[in-house]
Tab-separated table of C-alpha atoms in Angstrom:
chain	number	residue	atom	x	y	z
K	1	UNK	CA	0.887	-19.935	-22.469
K	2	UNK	CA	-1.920	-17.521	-23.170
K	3	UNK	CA	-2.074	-14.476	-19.820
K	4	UNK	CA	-5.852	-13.047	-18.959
K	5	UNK	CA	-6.994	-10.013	-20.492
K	6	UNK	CA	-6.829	-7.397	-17.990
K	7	UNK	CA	-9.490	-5.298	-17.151
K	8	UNK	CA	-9.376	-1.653	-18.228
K	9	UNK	CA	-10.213	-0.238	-14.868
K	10	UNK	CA	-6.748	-1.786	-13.972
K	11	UNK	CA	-5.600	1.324	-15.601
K	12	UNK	CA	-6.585	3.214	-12.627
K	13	UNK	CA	-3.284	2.055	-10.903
K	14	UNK	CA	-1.006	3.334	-13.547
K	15	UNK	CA	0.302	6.146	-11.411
K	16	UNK	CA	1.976	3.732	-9.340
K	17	UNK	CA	4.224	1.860	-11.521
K	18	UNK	CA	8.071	2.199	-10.813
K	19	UNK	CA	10.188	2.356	-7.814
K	20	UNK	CA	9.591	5.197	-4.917
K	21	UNK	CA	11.364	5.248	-1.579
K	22	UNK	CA	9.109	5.409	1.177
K	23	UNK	CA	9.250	7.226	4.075
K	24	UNK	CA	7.091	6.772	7.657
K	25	UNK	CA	6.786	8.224	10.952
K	26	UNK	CA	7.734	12.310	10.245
K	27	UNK	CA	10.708	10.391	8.041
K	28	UNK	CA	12.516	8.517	10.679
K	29	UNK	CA	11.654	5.500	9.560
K	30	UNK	CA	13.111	5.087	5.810
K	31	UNK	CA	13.768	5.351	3.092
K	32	UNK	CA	12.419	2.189	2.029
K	33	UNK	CA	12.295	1.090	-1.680
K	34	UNK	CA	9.099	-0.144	-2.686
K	35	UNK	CA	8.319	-1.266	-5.981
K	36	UNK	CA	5.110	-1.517	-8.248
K	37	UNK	CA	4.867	-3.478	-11.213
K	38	UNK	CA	2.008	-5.073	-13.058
K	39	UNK	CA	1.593	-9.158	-13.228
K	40	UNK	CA	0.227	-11.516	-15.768
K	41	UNK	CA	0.246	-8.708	-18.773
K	42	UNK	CA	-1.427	-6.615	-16.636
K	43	UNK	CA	-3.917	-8.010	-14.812
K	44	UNK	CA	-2.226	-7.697	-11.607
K	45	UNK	CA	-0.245	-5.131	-9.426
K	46	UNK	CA	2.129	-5.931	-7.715
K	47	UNK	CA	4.044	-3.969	-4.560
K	48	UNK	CA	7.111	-5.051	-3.594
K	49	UNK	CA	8.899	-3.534	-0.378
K	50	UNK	CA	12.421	-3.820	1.216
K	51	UNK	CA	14.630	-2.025	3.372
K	52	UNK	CA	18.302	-0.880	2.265
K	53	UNK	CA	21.466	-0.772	4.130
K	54	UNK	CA	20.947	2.862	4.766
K	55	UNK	CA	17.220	2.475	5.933
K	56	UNK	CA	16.590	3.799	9.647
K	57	UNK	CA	13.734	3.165	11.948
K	58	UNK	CA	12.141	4.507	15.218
K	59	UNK	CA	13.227	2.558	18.440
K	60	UNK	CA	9.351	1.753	18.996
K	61	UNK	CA	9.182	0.011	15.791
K	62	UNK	CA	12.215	-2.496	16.909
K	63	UNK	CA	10.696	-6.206	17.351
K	64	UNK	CA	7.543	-4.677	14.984
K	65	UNK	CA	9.174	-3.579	11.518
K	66	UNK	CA	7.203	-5.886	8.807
K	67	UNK	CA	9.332	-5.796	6.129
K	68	UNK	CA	9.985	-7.269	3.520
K	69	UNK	CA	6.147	-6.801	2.542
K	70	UNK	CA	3.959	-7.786	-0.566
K	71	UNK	CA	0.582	-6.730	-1.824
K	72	UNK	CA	-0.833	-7.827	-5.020
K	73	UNK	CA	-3.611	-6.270	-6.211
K	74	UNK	CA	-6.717	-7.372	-8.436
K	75	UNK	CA	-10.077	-6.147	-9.523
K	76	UNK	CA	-13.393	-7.367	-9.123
K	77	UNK	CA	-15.856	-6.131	-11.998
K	78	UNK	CA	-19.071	-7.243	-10.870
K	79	UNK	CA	-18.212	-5.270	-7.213
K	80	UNK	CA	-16.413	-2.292	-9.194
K	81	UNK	CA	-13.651	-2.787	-6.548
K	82	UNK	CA	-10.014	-3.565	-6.088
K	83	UNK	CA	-8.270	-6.262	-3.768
K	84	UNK	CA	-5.587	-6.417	-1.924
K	85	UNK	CA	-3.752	-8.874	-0.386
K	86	UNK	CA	-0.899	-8.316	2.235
K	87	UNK	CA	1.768	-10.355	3.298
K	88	UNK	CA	5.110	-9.385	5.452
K	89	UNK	CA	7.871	-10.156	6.822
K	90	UNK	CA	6.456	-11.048	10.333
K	91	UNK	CA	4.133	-13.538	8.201
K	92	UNK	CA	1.315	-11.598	8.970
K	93	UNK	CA	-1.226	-11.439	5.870
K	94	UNK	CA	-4.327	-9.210	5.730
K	95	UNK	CA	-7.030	-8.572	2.793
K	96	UNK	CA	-7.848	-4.812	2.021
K	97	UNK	CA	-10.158	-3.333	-0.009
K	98	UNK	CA	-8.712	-0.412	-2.390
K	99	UNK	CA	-9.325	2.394	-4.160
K	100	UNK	CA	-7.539	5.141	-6.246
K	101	UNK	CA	-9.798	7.849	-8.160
K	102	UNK	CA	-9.421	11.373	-8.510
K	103	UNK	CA	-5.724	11.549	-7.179
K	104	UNK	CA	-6.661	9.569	-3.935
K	105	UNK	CA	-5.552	5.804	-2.937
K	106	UNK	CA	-7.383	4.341	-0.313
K	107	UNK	CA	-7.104	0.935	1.625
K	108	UNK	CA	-9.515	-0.463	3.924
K	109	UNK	CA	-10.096	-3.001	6.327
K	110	UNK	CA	-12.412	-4.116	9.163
K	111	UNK	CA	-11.300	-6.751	11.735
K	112	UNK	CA	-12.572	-7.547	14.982
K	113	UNK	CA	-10.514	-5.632	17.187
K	114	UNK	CA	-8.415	-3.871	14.633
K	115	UNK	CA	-9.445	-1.923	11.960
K	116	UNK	CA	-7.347	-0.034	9.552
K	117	UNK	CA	-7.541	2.525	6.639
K	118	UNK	CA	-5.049	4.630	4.600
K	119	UNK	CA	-5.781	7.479	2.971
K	120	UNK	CA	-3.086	9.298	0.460
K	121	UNK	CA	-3.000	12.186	-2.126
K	122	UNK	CA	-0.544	11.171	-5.706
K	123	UNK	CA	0.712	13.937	-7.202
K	124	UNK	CA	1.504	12.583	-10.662
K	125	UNK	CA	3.232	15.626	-11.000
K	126	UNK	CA	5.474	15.646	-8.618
K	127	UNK	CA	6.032	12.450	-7.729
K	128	UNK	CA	4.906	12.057	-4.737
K	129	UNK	CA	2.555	9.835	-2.596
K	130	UNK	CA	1.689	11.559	0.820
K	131	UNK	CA	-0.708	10.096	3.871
K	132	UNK	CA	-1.173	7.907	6.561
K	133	UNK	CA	-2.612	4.497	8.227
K	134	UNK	CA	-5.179	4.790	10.990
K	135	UNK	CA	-6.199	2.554	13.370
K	136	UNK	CA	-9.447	2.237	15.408
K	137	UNK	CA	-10.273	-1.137	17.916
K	138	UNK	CA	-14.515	-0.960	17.087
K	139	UNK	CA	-13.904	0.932	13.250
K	140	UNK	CA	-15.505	4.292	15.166
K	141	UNK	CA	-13.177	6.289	16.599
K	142	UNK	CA	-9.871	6.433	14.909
K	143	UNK	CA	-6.062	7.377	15.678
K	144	UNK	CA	-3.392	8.196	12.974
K	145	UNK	CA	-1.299	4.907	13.448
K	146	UNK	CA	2.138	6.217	10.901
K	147	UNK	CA	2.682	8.919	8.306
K	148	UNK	CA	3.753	7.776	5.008
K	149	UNK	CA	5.309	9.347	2.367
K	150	UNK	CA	6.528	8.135	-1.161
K	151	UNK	CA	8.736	9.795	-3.470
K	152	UNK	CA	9.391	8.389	-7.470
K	153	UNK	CA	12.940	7.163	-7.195
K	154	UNK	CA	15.386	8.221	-10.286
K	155	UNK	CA	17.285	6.278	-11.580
């Protein structure tokens, strides 16, 4: 069977690839492995995350911890704009828009009642992913919801 031709602004998402342990909440939530990998030769990413026998959370995340989560992620070219779709553990399943361009991944989403974003720096370089989800009830005046922090996992 023949897969799609993925788009070259796919490429974007590159930095993302492999496995990274993530980290929330000033790291007391974690690690986490989370996993990207593309789909269909490429014309999907995929994020796979999972906690690990050794991963810890806060008490106020007990009855509230969403994992195991999925996103996969696609691009629209006549919008010039990434999707991504959500899914968890709690069956709750959102639709964000994304971003990533000059270093910075962003997600996005306006619901009635609860709107979120995430904003995060890569360093390529060091292999790290560092930033947070916000949350705001009328998408005006926003709170920092969690911290997040990736790091490339070796190995």
């Amino acid at each position: 069977m023949r897969r799609p031709t993925p788009h070259s602004a796919l490429s974007r998402l590159d930095v993302l690839v492999g496995e990274w342990d993530m980290w929330a909440a000033g790291h007391r939530a974690g690690p986490v492995r989370t996993g990207f990998a593309w789909l269909e030769g490429g014309a999907f990413l995929v994020q796979r995350a999972d906690p690990g026998p050794t991963t810890a959370f806060p008490p106020e995340w007990v009855g509230h911890v969403p994992f195991p989560t999925s996103t996969i992620t696609g691009y629209d070219d006549t919008a010039d704009e990434f999707t991504t779709l959500y899914a968890d553990g709690r069956g709750v399943a959102r639709v964000y828009r994304t971003s990533l361009a000059g270093g910075v991944w962003k997600q996005w989403r306006a619901a009635p009642g609860f709107h979120q974003r995430f904003t995060a720096t890569v360093d390529e370089a060091a292999g790290t992913i560092a930033g947070a989800w916000e949350r705001s009830e009328d998408g005006e005046v926003w709170a920092v919801d969690f911290d997040v922090q990736y790091v490339r996992a070796v190995g």
